CSV table of C-alpha atoms in Angstrom, one decimal:
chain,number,residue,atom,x,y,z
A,1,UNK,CA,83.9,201.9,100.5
A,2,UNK,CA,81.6,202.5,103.6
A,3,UNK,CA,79.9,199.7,105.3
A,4,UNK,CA,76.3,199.2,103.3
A,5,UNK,CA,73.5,199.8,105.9
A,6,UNK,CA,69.6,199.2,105.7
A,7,UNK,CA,67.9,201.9,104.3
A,8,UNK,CA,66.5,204.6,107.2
A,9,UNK,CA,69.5,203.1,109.2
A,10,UNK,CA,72.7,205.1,106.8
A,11,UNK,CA,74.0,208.9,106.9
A,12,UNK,CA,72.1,211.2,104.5
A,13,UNK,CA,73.9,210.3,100.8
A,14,UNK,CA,76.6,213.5,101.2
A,15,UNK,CA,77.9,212.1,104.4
A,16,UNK,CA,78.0,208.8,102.9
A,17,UNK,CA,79.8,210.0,99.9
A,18,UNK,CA,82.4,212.1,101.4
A,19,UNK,CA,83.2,209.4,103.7
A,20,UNK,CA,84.2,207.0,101.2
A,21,UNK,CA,86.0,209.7,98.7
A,22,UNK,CA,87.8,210.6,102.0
A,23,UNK,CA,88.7,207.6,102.6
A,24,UNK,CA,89.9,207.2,98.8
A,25,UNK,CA,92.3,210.0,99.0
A,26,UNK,CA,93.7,209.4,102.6
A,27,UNK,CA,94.7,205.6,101.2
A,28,UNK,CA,96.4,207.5,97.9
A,29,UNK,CA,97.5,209.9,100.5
A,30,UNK,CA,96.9,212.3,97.5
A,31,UNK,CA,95.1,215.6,98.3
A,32,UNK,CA,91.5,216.8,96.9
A,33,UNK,CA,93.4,218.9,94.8
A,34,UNK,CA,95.0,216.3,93.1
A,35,UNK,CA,91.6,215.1,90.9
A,36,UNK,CA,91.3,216.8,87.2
A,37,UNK,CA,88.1,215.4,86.6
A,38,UNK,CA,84.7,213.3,88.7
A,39,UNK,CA,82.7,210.8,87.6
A,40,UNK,CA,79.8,210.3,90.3
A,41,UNK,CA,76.8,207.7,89.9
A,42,UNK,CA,73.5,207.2,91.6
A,43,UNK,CA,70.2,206.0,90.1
A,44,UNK,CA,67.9,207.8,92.7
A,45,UNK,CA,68.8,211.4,93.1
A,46,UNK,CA,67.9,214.9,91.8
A,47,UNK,CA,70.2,216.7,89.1
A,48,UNK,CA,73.5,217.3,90.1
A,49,UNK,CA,73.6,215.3,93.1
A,50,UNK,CA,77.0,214.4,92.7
A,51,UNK,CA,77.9,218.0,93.1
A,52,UNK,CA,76.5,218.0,96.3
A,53,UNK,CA,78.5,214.9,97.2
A,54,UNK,CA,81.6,216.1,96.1
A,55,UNK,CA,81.0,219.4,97.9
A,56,UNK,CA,81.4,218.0,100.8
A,57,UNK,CA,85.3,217.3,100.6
A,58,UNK,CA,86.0,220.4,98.4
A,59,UNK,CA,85.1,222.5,95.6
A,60,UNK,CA,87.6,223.1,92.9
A,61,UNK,CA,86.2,224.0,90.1
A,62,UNK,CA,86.7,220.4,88.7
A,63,UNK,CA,84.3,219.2,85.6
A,64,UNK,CA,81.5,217.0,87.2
A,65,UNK,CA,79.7,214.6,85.4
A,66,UNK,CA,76.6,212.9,86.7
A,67,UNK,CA,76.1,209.4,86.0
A,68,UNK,CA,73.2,207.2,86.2
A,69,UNK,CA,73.1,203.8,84.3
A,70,UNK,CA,70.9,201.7,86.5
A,71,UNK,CA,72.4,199.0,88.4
A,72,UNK,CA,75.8,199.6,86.6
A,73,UNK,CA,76.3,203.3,87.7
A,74,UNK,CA,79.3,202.6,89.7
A,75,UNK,CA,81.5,200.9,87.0
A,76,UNK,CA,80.3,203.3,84.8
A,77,UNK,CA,82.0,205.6,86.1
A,78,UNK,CA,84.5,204.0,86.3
A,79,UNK,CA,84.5,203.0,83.0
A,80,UNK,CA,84.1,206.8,82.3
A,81,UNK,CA,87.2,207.6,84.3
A,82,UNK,CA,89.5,205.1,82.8
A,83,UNK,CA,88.9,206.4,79.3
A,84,UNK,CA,89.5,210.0,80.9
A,85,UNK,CA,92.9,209.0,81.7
A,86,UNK,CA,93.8,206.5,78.6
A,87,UNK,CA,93.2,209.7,76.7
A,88,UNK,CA,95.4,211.8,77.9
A,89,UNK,CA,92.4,214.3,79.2
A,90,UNK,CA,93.3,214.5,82.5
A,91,UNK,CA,96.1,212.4,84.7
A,92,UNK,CA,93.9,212.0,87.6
A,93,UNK,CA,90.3,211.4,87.7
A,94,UNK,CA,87.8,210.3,90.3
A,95,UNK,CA,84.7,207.8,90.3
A,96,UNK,CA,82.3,207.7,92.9
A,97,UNK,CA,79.2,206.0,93.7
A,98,UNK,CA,76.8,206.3,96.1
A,99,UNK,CA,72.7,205.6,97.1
A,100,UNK,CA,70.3,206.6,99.6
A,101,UNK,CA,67.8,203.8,99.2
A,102,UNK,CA,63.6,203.5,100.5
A,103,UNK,CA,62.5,200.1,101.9
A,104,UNK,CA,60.8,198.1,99.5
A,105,UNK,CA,60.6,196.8,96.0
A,106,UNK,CA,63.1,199.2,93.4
A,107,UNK,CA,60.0,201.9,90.9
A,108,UNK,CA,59.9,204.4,88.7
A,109,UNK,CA,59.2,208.6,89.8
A,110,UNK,CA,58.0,209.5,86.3
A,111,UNK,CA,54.8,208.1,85.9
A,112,UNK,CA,54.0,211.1,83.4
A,113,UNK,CA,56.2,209.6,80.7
A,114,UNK,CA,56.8,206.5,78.4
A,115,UNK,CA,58.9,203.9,80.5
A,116,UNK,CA,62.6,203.4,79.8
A,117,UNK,CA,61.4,199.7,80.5
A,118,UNK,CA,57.9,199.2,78.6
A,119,UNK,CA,59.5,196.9,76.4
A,120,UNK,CA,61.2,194.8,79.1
A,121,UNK,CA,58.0,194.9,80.8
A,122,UNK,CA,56.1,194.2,77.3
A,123,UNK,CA,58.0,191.1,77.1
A,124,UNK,CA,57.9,190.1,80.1
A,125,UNK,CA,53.9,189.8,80.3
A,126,UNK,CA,54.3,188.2,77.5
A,127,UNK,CA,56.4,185.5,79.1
A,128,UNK,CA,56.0,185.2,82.3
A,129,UNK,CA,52.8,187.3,83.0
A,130,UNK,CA,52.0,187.2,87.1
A,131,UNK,CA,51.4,191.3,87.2
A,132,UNK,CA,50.9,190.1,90.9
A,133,UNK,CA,54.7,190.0,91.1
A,134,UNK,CA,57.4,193.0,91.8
A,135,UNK,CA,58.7,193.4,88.0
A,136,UNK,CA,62.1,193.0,89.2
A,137,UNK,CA,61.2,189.7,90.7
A,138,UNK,CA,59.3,189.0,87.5
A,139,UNK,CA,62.5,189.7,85.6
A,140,UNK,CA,65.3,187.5,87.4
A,141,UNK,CA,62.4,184.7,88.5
A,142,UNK,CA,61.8,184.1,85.1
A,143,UNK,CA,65.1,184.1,84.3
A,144,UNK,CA,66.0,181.5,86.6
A,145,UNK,CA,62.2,179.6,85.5
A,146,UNK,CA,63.7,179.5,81.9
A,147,UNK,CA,66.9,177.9,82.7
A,148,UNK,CA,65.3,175.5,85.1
A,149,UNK,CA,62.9,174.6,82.5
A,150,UNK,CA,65.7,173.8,79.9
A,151,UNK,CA,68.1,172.1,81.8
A,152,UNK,CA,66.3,170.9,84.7
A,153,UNK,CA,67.7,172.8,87.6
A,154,UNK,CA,66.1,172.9,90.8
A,155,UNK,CA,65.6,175.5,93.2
A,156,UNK,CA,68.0,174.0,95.8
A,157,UNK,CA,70.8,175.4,93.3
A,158,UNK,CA,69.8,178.7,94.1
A,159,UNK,CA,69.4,178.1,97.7
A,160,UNK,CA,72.9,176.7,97.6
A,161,UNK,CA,74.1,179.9,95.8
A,162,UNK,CA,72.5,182.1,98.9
A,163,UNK,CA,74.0,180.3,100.9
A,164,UNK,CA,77.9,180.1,99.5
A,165,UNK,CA,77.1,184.1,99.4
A,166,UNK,CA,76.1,184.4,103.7
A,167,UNK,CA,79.7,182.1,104.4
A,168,UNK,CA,81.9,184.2,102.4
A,169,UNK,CA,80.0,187.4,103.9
A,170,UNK,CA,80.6,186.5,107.2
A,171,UNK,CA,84.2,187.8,106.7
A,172,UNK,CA,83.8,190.5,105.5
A,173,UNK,CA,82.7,193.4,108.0
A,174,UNK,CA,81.6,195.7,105.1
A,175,UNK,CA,78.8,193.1,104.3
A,176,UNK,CA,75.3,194.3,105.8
A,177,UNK,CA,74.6,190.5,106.8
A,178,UNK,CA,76.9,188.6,108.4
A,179,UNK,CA,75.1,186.0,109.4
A,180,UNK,CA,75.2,182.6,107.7
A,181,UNK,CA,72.6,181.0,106.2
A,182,UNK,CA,72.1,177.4,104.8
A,183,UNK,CA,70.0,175.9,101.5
A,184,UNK,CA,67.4,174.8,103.8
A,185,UNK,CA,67.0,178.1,105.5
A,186,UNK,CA,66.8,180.0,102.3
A,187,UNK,CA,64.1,177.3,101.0
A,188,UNK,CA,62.4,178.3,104.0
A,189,UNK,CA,62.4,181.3,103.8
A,190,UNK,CA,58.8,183.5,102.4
A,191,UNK,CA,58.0,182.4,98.7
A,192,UNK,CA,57.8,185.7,96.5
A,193,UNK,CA,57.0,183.1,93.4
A,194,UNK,CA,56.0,179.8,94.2
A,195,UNK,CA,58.5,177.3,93.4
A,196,UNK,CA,60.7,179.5,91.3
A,197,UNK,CA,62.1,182.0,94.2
A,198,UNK,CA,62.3,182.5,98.2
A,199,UNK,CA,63.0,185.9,100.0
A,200,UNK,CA,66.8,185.2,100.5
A,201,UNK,CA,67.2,184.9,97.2
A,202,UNK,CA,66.9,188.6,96.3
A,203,UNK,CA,69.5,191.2,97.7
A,204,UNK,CA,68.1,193.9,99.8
A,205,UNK,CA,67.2,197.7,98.8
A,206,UNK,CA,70.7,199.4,100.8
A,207,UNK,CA,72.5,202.7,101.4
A,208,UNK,CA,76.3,203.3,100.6
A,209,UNK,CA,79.1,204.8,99.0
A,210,UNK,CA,82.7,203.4,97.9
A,211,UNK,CA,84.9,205.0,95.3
A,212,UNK,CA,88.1,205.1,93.7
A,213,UNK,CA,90.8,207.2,91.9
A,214,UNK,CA,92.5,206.4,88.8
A,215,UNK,CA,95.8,208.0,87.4
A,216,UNK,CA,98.4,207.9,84.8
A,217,UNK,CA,101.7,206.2,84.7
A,218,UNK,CA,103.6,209.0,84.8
A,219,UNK,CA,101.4,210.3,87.7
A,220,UNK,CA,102.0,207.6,89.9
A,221,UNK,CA,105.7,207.9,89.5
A,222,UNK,CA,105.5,211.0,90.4
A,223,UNK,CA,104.1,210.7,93.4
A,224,UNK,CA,105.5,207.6,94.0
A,225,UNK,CA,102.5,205.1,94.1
A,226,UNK,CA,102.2,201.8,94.2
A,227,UNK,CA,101.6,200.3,91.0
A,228,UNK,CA,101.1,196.4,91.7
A,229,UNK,CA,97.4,196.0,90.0
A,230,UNK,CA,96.5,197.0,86.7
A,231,UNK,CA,92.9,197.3,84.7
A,232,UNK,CA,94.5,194.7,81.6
A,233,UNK,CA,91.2,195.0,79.6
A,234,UNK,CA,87.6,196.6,79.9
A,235,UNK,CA,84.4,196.7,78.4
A,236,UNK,CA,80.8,198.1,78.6
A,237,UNK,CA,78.1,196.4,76.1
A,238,UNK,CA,74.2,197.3,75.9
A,239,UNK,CA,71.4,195.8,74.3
A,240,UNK,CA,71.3,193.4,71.2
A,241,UNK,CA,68.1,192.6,68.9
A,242,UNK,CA,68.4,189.0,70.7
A,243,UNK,CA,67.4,191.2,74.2
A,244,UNK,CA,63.3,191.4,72.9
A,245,UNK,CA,63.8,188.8,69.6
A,246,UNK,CA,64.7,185.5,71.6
A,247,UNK,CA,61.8,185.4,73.8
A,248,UNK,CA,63.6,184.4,76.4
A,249,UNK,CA,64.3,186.2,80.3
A,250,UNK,CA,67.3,185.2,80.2
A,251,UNK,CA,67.8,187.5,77.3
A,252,UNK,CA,65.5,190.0,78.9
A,253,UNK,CA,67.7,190.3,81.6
A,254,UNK,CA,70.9,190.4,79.7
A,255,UNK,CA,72.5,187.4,79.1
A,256,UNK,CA,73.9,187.9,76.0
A,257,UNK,CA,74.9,191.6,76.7
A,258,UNK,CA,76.9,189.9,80.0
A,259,UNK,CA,78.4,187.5,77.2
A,260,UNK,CA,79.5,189.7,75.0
A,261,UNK,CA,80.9,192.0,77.2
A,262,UNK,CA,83.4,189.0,79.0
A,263,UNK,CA,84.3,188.1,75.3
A,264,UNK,CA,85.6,191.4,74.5
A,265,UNK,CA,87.9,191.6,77.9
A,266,UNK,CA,88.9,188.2,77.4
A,267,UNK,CA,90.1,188.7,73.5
A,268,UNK,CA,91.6,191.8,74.5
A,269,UNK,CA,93.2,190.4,77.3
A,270,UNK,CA,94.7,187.6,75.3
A,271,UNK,CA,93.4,185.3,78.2
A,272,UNK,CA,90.2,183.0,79.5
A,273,UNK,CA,87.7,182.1,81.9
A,274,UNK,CA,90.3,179.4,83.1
A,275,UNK,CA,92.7,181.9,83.6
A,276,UNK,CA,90.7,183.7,86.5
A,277,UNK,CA,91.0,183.3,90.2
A,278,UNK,CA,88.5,185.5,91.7
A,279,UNK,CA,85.2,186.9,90.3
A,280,UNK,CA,82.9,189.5,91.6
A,281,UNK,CA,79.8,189.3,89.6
A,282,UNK,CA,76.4,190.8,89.6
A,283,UNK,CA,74.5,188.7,91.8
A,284,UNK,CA,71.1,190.7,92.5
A,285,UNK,CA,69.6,187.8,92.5
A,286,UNK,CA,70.5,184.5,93.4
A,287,UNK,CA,69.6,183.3,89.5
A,288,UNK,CA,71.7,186.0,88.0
A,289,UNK,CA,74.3,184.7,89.9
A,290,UNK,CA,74.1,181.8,88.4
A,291,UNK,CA,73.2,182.7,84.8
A,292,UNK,CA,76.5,184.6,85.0
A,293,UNK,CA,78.5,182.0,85.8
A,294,UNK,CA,77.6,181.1,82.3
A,295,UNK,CA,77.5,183.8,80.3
A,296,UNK,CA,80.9,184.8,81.6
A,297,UNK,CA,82.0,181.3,80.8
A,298,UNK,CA,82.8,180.3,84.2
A,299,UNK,CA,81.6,176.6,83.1
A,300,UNK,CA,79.3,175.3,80.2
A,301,UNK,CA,76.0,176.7,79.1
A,302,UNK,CA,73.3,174.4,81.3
A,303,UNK,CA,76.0,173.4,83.8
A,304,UNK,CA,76.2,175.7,86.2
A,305,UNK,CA,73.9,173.4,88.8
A,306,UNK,CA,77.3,171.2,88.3
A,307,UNK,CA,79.4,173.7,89.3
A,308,UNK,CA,77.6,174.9,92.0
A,309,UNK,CA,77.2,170.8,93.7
A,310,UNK,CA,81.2,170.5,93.0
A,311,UNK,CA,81.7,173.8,95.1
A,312,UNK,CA,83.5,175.2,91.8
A,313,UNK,CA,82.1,178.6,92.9
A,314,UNK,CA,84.3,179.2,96.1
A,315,UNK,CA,87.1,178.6,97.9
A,316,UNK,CA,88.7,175.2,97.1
A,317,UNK,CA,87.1,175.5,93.8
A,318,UNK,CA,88.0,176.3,90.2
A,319,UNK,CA,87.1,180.1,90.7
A,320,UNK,CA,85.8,182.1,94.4
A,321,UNK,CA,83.0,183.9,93.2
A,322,UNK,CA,82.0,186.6,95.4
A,323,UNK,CA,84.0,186.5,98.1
A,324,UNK,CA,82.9,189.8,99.2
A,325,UNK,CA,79.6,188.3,99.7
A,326,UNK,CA,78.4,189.7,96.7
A,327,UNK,CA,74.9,191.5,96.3
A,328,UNK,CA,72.9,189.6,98.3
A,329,UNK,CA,74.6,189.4,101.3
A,330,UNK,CA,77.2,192.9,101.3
A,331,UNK,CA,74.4,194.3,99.7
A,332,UNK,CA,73.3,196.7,96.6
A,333,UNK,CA,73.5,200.7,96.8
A,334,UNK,CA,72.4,200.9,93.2
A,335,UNK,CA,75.6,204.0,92.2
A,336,UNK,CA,78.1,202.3,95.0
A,337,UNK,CA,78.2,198.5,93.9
A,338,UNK,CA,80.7,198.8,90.8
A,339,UNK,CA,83.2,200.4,93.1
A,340,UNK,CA,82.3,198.5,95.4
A,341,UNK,CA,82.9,195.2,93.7
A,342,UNK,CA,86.2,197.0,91.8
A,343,UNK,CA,87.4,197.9,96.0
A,344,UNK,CA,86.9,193.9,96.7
A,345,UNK,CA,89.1,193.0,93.7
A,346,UNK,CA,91.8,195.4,94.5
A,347,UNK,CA,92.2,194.0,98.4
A,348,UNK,CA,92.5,190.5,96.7
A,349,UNK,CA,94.8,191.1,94.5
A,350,UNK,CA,97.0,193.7,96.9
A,351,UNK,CA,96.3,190.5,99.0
A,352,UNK,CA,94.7,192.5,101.9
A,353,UNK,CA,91.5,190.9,102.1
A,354,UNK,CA,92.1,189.2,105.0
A,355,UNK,CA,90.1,185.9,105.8
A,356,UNK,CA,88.6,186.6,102.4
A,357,UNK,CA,92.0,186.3,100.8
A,358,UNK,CA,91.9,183.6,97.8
A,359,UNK,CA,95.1,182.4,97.9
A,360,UNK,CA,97.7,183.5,95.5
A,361,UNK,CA,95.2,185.4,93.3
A,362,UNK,CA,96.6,187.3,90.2
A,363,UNK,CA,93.5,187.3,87.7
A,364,UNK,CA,90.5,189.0,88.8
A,365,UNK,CA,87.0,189.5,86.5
A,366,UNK,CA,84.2,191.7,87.7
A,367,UNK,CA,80.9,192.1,86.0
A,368,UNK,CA,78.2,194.7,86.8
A,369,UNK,CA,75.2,194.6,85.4
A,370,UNK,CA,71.9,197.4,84.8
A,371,UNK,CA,68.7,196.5,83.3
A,372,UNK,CA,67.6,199.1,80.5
A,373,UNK,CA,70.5,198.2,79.9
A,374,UNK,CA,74.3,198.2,80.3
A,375,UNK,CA,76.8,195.8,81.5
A,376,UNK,CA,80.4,196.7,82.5
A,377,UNK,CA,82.7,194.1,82.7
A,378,UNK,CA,86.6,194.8,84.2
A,379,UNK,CA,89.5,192.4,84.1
A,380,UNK,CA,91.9,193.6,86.8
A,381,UNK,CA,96.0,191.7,87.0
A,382,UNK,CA,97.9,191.6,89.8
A,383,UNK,CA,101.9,192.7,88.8
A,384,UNK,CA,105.2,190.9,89.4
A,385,UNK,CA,106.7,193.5,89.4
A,386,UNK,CA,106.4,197.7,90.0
A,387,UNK,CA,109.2,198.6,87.4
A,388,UNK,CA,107.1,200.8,84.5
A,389,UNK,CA,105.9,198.4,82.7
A,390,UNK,CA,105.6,199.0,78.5
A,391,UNK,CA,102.8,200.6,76.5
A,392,UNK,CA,99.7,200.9,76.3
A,393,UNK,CA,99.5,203.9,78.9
A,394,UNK,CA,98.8,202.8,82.7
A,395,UNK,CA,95.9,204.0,85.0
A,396,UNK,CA,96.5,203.8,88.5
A,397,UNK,CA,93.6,203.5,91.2
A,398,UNK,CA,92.7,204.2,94.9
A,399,UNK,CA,90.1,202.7,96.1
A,400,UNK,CA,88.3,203.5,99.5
A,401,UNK,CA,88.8,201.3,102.5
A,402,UNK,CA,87.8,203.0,106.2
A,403,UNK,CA,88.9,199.8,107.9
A,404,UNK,CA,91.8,199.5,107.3
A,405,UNK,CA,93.8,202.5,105.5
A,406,UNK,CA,97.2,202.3,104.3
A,407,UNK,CA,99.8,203.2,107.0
A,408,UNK,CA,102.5,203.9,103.9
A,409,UNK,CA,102.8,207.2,102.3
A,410,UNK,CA,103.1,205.6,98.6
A,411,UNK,CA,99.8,203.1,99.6
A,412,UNK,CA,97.8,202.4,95.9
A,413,UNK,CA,97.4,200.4,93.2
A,414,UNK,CA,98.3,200.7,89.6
A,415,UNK,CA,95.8,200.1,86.7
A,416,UNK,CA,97.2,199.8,83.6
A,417,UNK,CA,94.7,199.6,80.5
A,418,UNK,CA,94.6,198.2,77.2
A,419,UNK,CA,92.2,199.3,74.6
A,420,UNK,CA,89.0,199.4,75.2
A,421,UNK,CA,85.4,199.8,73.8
A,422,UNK,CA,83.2,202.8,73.7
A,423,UNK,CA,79.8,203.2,76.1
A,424,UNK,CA,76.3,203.8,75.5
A,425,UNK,CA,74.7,204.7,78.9
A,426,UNK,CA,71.1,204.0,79.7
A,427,UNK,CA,69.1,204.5,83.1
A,428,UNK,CA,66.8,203.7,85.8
A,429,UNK,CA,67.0,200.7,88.5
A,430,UNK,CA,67.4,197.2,88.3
């Protein structure tokens, strides 16, 4: 990945991109020539955008696919080019994400045509109501409102949670802010609902790019990569009935379509939440952070404020959530954050994150989620060992880092998959 930048302050989105796909194949030291297939995301763009992109560093003739699946574009993607090389399609495929973002609130272009949200925004009326309010605000706000109704959770929680994200962000010199914050400051900062949500609590409209490539086992012996981190289990769910039938934000915003999806990797992975030592998850806002820790079954349903006052949710803790930073500090290039988030997981486990290294981590979740809606969530597993390991058939991945490229000729990381679930792709921003 490229380092996130405030909108009006980044590279237009084709020097973005090519940066980070650069950057992608000079730390596979693989050629352009090497990728079969691309997978590019981005939410705000004309048609065939990611030909443009891709342009830039070559033109092969290569199939191109465009992807946009709101706020989970970039694992998407990903998710696409995994099951392009599970199949046996194509040994070597690439996913790339990028967005050129506008200041202000996230909106619709097509104001000529029915909504892919008028039953989100239906509902939430219905809920919540204050049209005053930014809908995305309205969204996550009343998320958070609903569990802090139910279980009594206070807004310092998600102050705290803003703030856990600005210390862990302040090592890591991707991260648009750097500077750390604390509870009190974040309390303090502009109320954009009264009581149920400050400023700081939302993650900034940013520009970016990050991607990755993926291969086959027999691939990466071939070119001799390294092949210490696998994908062991994926998934990508959508909506359920319970998204509009419960009544509930939390729903609305995808609770259950987060739960489901973590229940899938963790059956298929033959492992659990306890099992994890590092998560990147979807924090757009600092309530989703913490309705995730839930629905991915980080701790209890209604105790997350626990686990947030026993510091469960960083280093020293039960599981470092975001050490990146996450969303609301590293920021949120709508098509870049899954590979984004995926690039933070693979320095952890390669254990070349630096002062952001969790100590001895082996078991790494990431969940991305888009309203509309889709939610792709990845287990990635750190190796013992490099020897080919059995079936199922292994994907190996590159992932962009500018700062600090590999030095080795055989620099990667290995991927291997089980089986996985099919995807239904929805749009728009969120």
């Amino acid at each position: 990945m490229i380092p996130f930048a405030k909108p009006g302050a980044s590279k237009p989105y084709p020097e973005m991109a090519a940066h980070a796909l650069r950057a992608a194949l000079a730390d596979a030291r693989l050629g352009f020539e090497a990728v079969e297939q691309a997978y590019i995301g981005y939410v705000y763009g004309d048609s065939t955008a990611g030909q443009r992109a891709l342009y830039e560093v070559g033109m092969t003739g290569i199939p191109v696919v465009n992807v946009n699946n709101n706020c989970s574009t970039g694992s998407t993607a990903l998710f696409l080019a995994r099951q392009a090389v599970q199949s046996g399609a194509v040994e070597c495929a690439l996913a790339l994400g990028f967005e050129q973002m506008t200041p202000g609130a996230l909106g619709t272009h097509f104001n000529d045509r029915p909504s892919p949200f008028e039953r989100f925004d239906d509902e939430t009326e219905a809920l919540v109501g204050h049209g005053e309010i930014p809908l995305a605000l309205r969204y996550f706000g009343g998320a958070g409102l609903a569990h802090m109704e139910q279980y009594g959770t206070p807004l310092e929680t998600f102050a705290k949670i803003r703030a856990k994200a600005s210390r862990h962000a302040a090592n890591n010199p991707l991260a648009l802010f750097r500077n750390v914050i604390t509870p009190e400051e974040v309390l303090a900062s502009p109320s954009m609902w009264p009581g149920v949500m400050t400023r700081l609590m939302a993650c900034p409209p940013t520009c970016g790019a990050a991607a990755a490539l993926l291969c086959s086992e027999d691939f990466a012996q071939r070119h001799g990569l390294d092949r210490s981190v696998r994908i062991r289990a994926q998934a990508m769910t959508t909506d359920s009935p319970a998204t509009f039938e419960a009544h509930d934000m939390r729903e609305v915003v995808g609770y259950s379509m987060a739960k489901a999806a973590a229940r899938k990797v963790y059956e298929a992975a033959g492992v659990g939440p306890q099992d994890l030592d590092v998560v990147e998850l979807h924090d757009c806002f600092a309530q989703n952070e913490l309705l995730s820790y839930e629905a991915l079954g980080l701790c209890p349903e209604g105790g997350a404020r626990q686990f947030v006052d026993d510091g469960d949710n960083t280093y020293g803790g039960k599981v470092v959530t975001n050490p990146s930073g996450g969303l609301l500090s590293k920021g949120h290039p709508l098509g870049a954050t899954g590979l984004a988030q995926c690039t933070e997981l693979v320095q952890q486990l390669r254990g070349t994150a630096d002062k952001r290294q969790v100590p001895g981590a082996r078991l790494a979740l990431q969940h991305n989620l888009g309203l509309g809606g889709a939610c792709v969530v990845t287990l990635y597993e750190k190796m013992v060992s490099t020897n080919p390991p059995p079936p199922p058939p292994d994907i190996n991945l590159h992932y962009s880092d500018p700062i600090k490229p590999c030095n080795r000729p055989t620099d990667g990381t290995n991927f291997r998959r089980r089986p996985m679930i099919s995807a239904r792709n929805y749009p728009r921003p969120g």
